[in-house]
Short mmCIF file of the C-alpha atoms (twelve columns), coordinates in Angstrom:
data_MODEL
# 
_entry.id   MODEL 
# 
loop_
_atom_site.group_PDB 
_atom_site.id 
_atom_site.type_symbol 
_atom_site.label_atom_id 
_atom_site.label_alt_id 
_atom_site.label_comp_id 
_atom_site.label_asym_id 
_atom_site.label_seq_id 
_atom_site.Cartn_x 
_atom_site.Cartn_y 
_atom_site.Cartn_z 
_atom_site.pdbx_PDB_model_num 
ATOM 1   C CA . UNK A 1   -134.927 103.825 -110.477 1 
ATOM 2   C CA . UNK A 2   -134.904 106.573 -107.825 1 
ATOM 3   C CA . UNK A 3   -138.489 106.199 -107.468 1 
ATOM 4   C CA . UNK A 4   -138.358 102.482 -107.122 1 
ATOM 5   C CA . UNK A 5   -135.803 102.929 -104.441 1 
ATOM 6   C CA . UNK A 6   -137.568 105.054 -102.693 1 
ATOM 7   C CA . UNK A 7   -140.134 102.957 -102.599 1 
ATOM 8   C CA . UNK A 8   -138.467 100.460 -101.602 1 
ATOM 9   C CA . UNK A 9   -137.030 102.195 -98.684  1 
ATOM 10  C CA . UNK A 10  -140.450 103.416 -97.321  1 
ATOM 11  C CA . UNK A 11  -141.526 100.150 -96.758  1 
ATOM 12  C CA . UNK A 12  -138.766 98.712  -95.113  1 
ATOM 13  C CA . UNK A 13  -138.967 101.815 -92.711  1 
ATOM 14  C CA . UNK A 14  -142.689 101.095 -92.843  1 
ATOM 15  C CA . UNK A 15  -142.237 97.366  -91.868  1 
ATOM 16  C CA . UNK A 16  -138.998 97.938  -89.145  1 
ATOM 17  C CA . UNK A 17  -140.410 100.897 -87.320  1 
ATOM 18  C CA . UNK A 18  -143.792 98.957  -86.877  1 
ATOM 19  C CA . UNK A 19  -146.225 100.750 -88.600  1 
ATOM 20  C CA . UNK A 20  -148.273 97.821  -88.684  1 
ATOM 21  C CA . UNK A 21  -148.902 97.941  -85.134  1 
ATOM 22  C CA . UNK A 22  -149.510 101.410 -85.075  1 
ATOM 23  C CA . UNK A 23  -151.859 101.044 -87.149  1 
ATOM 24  C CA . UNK A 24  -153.736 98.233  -85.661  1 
ATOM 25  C CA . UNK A 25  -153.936 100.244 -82.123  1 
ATOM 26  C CA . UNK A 26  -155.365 103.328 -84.475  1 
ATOM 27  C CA . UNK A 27  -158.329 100.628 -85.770  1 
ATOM 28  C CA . UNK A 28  -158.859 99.236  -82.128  1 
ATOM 29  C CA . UNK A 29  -159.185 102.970 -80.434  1 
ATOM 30  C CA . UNK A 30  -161.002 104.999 -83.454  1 
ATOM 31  C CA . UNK A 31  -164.450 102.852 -82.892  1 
ATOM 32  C CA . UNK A 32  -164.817 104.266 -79.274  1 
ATOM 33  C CA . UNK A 33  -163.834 107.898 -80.274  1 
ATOM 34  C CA . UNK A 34  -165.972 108.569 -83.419  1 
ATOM 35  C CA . UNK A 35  -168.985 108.774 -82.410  1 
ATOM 36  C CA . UNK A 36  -168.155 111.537 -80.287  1 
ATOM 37  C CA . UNK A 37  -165.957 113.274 -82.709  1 
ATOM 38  C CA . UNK A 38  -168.678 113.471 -85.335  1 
ATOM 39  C CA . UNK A 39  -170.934 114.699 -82.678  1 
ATOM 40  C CA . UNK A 40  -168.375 117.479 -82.224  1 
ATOM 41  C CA . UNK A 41  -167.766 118.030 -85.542  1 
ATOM 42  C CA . UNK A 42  -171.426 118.366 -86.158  1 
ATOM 43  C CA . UNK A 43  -171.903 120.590 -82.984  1 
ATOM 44  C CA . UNK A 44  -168.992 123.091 -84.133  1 
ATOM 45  C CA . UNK A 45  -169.364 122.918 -87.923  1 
ATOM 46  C CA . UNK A 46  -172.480 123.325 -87.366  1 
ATOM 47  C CA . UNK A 47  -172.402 126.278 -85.845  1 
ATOM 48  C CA . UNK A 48  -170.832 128.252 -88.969  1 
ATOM 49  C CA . UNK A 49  -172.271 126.234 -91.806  1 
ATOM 50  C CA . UNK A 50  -175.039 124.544 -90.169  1 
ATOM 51  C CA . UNK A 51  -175.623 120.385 -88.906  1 
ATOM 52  C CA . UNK A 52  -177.744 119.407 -91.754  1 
ATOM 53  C CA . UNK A 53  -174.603 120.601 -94.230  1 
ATOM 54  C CA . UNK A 54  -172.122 118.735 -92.294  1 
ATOM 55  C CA . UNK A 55  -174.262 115.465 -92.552  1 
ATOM 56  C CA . UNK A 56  -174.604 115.757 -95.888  1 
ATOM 57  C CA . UNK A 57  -170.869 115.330 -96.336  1 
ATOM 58  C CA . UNK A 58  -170.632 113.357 -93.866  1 
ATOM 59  C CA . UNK A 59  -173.118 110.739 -95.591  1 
ATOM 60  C CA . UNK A 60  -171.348 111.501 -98.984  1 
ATOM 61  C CA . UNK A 61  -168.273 110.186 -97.265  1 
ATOM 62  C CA . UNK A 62  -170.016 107.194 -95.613  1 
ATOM 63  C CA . UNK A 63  -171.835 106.100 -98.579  1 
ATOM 64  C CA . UNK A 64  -168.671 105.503 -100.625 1 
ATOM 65  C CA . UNK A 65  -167.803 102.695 -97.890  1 
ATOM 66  C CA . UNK A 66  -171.435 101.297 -97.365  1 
ATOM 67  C CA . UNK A 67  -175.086 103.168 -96.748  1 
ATOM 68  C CA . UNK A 68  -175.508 100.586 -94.065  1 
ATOM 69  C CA . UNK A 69  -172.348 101.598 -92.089  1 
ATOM 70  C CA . UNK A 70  -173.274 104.985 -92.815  1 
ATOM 71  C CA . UNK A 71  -177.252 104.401 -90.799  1 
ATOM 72  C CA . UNK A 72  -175.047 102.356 -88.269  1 
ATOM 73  C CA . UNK A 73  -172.597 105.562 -87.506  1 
ATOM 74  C CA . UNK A 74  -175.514 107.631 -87.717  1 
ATOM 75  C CA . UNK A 75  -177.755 106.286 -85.346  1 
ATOM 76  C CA . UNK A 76  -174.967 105.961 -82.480  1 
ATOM 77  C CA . UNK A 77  -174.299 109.280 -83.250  1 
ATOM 78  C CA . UNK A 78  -177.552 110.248 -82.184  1 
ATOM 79  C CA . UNK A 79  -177.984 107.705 -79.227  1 
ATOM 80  C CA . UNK A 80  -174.806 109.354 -77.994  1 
ATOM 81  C CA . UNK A 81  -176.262 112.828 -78.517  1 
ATOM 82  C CA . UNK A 82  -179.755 111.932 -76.072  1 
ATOM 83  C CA . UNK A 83  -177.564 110.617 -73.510  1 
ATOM 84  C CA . UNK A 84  -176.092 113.571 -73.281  1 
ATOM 85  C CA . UNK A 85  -177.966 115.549 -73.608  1 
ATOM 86  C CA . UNK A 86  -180.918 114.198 -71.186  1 
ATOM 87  C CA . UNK A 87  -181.920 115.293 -68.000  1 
ATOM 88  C CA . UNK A 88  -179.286 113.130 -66.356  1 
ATOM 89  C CA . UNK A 89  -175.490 113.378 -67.275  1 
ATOM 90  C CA . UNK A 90  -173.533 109.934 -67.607  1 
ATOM 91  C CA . UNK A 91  -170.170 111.088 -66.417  1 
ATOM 92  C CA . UNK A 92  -168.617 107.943 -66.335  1 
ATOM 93  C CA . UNK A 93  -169.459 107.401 -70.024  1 
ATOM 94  C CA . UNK A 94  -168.341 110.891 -71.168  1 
ATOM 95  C CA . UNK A 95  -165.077 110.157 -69.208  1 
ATOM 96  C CA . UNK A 96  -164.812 107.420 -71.282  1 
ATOM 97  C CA . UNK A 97  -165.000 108.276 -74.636  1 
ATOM 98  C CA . UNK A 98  -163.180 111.936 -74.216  1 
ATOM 99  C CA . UNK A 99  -160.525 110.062 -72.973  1 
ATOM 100 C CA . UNK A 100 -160.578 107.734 -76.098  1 
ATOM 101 C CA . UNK A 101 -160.925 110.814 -78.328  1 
ATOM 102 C CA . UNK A 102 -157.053 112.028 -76.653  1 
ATOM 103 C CA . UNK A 103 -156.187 108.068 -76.690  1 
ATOM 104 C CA . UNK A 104 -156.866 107.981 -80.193  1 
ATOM 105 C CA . UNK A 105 -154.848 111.184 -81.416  1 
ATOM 106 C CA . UNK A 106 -151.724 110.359 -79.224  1 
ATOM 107 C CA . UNK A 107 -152.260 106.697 -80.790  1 
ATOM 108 C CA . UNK A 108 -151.623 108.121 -84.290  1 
ATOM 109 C CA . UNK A 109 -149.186 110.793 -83.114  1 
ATOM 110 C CA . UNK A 110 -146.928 108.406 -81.845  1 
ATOM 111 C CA . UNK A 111 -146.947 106.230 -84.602  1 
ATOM 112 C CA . UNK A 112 -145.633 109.184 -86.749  1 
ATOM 113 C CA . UNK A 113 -143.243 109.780 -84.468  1 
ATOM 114 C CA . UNK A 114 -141.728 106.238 -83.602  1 
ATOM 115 C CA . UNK A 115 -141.789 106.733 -88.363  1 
ATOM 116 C CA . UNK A 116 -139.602 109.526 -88.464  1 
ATOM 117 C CA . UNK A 117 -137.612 108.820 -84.856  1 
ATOM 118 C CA . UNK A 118 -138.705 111.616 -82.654  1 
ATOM 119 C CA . UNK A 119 -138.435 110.818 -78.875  1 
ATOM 120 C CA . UNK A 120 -141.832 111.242 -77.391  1 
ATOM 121 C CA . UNK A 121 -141.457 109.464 -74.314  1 
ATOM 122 C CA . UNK A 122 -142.438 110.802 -70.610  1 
ATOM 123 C CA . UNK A 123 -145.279 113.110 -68.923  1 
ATOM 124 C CA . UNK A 124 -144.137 116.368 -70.838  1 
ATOM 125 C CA . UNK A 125 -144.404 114.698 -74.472  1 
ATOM 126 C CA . UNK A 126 -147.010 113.229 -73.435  1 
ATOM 127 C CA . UNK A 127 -148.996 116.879 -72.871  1 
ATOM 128 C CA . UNK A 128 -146.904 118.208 -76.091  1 
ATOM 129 C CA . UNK A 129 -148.790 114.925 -77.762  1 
ATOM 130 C CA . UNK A 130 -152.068 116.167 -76.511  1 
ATOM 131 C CA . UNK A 131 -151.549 119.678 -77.431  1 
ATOM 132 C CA . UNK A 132 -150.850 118.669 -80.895  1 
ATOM 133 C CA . UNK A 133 -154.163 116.261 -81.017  1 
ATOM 134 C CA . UNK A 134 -155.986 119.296 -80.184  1 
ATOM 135 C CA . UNK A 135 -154.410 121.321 -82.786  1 
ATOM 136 C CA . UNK A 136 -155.216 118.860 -85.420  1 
ATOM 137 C CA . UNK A 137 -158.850 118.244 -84.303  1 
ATOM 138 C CA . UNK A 138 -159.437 122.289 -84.943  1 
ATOM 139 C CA . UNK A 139 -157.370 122.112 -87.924  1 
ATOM 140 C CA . UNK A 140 -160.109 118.790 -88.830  1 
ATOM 141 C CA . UNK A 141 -162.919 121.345 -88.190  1 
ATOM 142 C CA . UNK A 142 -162.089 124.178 -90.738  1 
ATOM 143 C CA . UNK A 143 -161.268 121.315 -92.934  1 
ATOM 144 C CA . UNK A 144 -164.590 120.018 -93.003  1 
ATOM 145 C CA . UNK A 145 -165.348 123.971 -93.456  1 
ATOM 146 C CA . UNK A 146 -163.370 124.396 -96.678  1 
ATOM 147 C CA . UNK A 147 -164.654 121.326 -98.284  1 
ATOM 148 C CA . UNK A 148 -168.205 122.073 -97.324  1 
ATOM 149 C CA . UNK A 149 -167.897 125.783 -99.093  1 
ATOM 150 C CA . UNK A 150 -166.193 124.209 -101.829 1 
ATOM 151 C CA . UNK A 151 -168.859 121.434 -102.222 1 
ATOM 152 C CA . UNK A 152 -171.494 124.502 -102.457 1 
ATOM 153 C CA . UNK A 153 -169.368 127.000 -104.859 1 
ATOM 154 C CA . UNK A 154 -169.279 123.623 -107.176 1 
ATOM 155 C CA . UNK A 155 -172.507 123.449 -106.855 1 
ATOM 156 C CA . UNK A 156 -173.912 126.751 -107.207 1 
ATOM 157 C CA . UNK A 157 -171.702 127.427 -110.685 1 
ATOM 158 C CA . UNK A 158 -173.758 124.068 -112.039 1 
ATOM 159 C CA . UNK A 159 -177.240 125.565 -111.194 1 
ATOM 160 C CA . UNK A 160 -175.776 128.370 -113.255 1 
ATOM 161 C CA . UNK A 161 -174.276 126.800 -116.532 1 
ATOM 162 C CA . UNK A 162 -177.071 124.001 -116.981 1 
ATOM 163 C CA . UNK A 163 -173.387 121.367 -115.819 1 
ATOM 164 C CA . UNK A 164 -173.045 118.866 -114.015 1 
ATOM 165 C CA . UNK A 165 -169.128 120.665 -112.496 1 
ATOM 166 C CA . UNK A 166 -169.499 118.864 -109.558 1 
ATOM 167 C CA . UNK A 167 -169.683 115.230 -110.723 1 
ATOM 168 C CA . UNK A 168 -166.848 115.781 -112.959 1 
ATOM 169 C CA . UNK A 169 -164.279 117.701 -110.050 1 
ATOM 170 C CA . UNK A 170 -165.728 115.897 -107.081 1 
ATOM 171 C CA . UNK A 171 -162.983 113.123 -107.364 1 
ATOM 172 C CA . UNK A 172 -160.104 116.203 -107.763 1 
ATOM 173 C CA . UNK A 173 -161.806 118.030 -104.872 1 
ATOM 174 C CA . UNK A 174 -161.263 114.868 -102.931 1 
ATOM 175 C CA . UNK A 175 -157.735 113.951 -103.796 1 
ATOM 176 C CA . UNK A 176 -156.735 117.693 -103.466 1 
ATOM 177 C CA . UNK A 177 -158.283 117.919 -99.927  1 
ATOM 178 C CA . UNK A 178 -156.706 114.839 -99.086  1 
ATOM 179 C CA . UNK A 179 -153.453 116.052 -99.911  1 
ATOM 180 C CA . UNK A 180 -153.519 119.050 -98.782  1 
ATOM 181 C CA . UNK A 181 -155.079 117.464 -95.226  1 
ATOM 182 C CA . UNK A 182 -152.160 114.777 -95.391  1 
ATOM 183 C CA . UNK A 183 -149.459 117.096 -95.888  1 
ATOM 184 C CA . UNK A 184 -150.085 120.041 -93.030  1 
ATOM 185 C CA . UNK A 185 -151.181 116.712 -90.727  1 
ATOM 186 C CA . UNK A 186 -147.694 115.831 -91.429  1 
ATOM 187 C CA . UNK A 187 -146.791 118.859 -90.245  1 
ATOM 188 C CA . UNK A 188 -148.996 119.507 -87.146  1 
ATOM 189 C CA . UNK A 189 -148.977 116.310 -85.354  1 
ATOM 190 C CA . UNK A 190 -145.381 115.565 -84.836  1 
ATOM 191 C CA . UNK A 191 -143.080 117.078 -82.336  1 
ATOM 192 C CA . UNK A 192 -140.868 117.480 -85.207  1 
ATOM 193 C CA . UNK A 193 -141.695 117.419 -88.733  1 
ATOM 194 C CA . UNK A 194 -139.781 116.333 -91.766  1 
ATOM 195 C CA . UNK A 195 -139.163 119.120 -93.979  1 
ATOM 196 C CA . UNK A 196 -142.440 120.631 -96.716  1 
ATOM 197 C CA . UNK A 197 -141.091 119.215 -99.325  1 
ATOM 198 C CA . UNK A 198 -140.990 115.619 -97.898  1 
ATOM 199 C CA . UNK A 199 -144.391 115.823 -96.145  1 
ATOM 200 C CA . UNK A 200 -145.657 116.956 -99.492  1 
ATOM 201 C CA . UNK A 201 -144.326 113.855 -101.532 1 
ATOM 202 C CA . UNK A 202 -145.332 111.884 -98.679  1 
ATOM 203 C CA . UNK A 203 -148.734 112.924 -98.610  1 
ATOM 204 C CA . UNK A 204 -149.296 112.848 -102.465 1 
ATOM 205 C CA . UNK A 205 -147.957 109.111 -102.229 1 
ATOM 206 C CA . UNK A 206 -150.804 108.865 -99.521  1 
ATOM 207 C CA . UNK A 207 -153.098 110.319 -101.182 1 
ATOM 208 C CA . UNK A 208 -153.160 108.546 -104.398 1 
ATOM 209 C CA . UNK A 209 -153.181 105.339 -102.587 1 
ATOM 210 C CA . UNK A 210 -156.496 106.831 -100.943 1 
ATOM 211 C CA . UNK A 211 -158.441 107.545 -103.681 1 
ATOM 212 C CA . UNK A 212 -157.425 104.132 -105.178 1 
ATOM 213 C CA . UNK A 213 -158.581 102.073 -101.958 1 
ATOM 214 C CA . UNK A 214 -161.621 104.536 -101.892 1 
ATOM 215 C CA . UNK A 215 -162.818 103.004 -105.477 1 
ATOM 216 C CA . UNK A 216 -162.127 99.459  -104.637 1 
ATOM 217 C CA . UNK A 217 -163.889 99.613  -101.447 1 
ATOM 218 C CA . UNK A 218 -167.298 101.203 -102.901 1 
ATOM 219 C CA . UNK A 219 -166.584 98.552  -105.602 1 
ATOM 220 C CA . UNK A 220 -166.425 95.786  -103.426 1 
ATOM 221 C CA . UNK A 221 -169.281 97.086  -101.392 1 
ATOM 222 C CA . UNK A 222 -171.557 97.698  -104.509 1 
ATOM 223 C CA . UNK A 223 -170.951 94.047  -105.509 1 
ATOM 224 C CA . UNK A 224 -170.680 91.922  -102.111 1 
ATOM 225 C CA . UNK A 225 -173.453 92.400  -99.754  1 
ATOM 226 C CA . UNK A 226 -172.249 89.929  -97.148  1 
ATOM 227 C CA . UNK A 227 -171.386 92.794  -93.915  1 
ATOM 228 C CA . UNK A 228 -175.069 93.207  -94.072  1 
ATOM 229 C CA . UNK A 229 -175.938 89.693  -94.099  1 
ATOM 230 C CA . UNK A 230 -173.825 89.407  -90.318  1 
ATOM 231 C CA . UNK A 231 -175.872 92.605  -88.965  1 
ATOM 232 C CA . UNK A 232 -173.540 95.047  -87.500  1 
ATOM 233 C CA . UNK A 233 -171.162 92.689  -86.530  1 
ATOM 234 C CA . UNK A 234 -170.233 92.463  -90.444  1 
ATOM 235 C CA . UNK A 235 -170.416 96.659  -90.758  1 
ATOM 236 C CA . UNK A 236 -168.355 97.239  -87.531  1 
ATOM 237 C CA . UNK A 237 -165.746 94.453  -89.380  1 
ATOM 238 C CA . UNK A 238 -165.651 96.906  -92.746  1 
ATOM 239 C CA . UNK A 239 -164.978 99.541  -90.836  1 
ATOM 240 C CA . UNK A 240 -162.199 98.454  -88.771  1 
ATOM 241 C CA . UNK A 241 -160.990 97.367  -91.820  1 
ATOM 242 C CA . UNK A 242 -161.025 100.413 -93.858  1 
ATOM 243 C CA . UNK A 243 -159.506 101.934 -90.384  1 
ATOM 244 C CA . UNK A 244 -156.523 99.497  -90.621  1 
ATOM 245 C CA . UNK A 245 -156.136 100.208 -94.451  1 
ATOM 246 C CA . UNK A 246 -156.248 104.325 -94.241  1 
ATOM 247 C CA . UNK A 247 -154.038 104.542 -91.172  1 
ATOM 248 C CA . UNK A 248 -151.447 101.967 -93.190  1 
ATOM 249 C CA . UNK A 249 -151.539 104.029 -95.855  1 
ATOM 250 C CA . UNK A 250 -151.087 107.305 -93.373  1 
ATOM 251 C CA . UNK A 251 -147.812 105.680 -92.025  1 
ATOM 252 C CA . UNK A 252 -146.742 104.796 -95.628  1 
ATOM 253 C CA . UNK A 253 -146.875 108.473 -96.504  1 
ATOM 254 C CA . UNK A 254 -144.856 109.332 -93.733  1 
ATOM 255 C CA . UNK A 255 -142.639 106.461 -93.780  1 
ATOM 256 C CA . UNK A 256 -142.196 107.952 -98.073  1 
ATOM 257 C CA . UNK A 257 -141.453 111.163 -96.421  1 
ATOM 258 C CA . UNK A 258 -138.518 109.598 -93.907  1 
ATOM 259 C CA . UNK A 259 -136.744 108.084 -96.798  1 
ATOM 260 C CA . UNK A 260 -137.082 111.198 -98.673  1 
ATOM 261 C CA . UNK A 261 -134.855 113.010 -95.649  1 
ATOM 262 C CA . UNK A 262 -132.719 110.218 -95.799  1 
ATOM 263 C CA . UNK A 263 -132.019 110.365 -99.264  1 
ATOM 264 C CA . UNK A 264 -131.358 114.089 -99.184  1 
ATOM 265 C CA . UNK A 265 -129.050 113.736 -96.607  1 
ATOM 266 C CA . UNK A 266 -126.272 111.311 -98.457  1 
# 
């Protein structure tokens, strides 16, 4: 029953402290500020583990949505990466999206704290917002790190027993990683963070909902080929989508965690 209740609470703190909208400004930002994130990403990962391993995971990730949003994602990715990289610099352009790339991260920081109630109003939150966004885009890097290294132990133990380890823990690697990314997110992008214990619930709540989204996305995508049939109109419309769906269930793990400190404090 305590479960149920808590439940319960979460999304009525989900629906009156407008997670919803949150959300929605997270989908409507994130399309102008990944492709230069996953140039970064590449460009810095890169460095220590080198590009071609980063886009491997990168495509393993993409490929569970749609191959065809993947090629879409990839290509900008590279169009981005001329431009820049050419023997004129658009300014205006890299203005632009590095301003969307802050946008975006004080977009989802606020919406964690308007969840849990922390004042983050004026110029100096504002800077304390963007410190945090930077904190959590590092943190994102030796993320990508860790699952990377883990993604080649896996696979360097199967060359060696004649198994197949890394089909079988590839969906525990994922919903560990997940939780463990949910729960010090929790915990690095607010101005003031519920306690460990509540992130931690919160996050496994997250998580789980994840991994089940996850499947019945690359279900529906394996057996309805329509986005392709509209171009990239219909992929950029699956991926906003999936964007509304995973920040929802981002605020729902943090909206679990709220009524988890409110529980514990009757």
């Amino acid at each position: 029953m305590k479960l149920i209740r808590l439940f319960y609470r979460a999304t009525a703190i989900w629906l009156q402290r407008e997670a919803d909208i949150h959300a929605a400004a997270l989908a409507y930002f994130v399309p102008f500020a990944i492709t230069p994130l996953l140039l970064l990403s590449i460009t810095l990962v890169g460095i220590i583990i080198g590009a071609d391993e980063v886009g491997i995971l990168l495509l393993q990730w993409g490929n569970s949505l749609d191959p065809e949003l993947t090629d879409l994602l990839l290509i900008s990715v590279y169009n981005f990466d001329d431009l820049t990289t050419s023997y004129y610099i658009p300014l205006l352009a890299t203005i632009f999206f590095s301003a969307m790339v802050v946008v975006t991260f004080n977009s989802l920081v606020s919406g964690l704290n308007k969840i849990w109630q922390v004042e983050s109003n004026g110029w100096r939150n504002f800077f304390k917002r963007s410190g945090r966004s930077l904190l959590f885009f590092l943190f994102l890097q030796s993320y990508l790190i860790g699952l990377i290294l883990i993604d080649r132990m896996f696979l360097f133990l199967s060359h060696i027993q004649f198994v197949n380890l890394l089909g079988y823990a590839r969906p525990a690697i994922f919903f560990g990683s997940t939780l463990l990314l949910f729960t010090l997110s929790y915990g690095i992008l607010t101005l003031r963070a519920p306690s460990f214990r509540s992130r931690f619930y919160g996050a496994l709540v997250a998580s789980s909902m994840i991994l089940f989204t996850r499947e019945l996305v690359t279900l529906h995508t394996a057996t309805t080929p329509i986005p392709g049939l509209f171009g990239a109109a219909g992929l950029i419309i699956v991926l906003l989508i999936w964007i509304y769906v995973s920040a929802s269930i981002v605020f729902f793990g943090a909206a679990f965690a709220a009524a988890l400190e409110e529980d514990k404090a009757t």
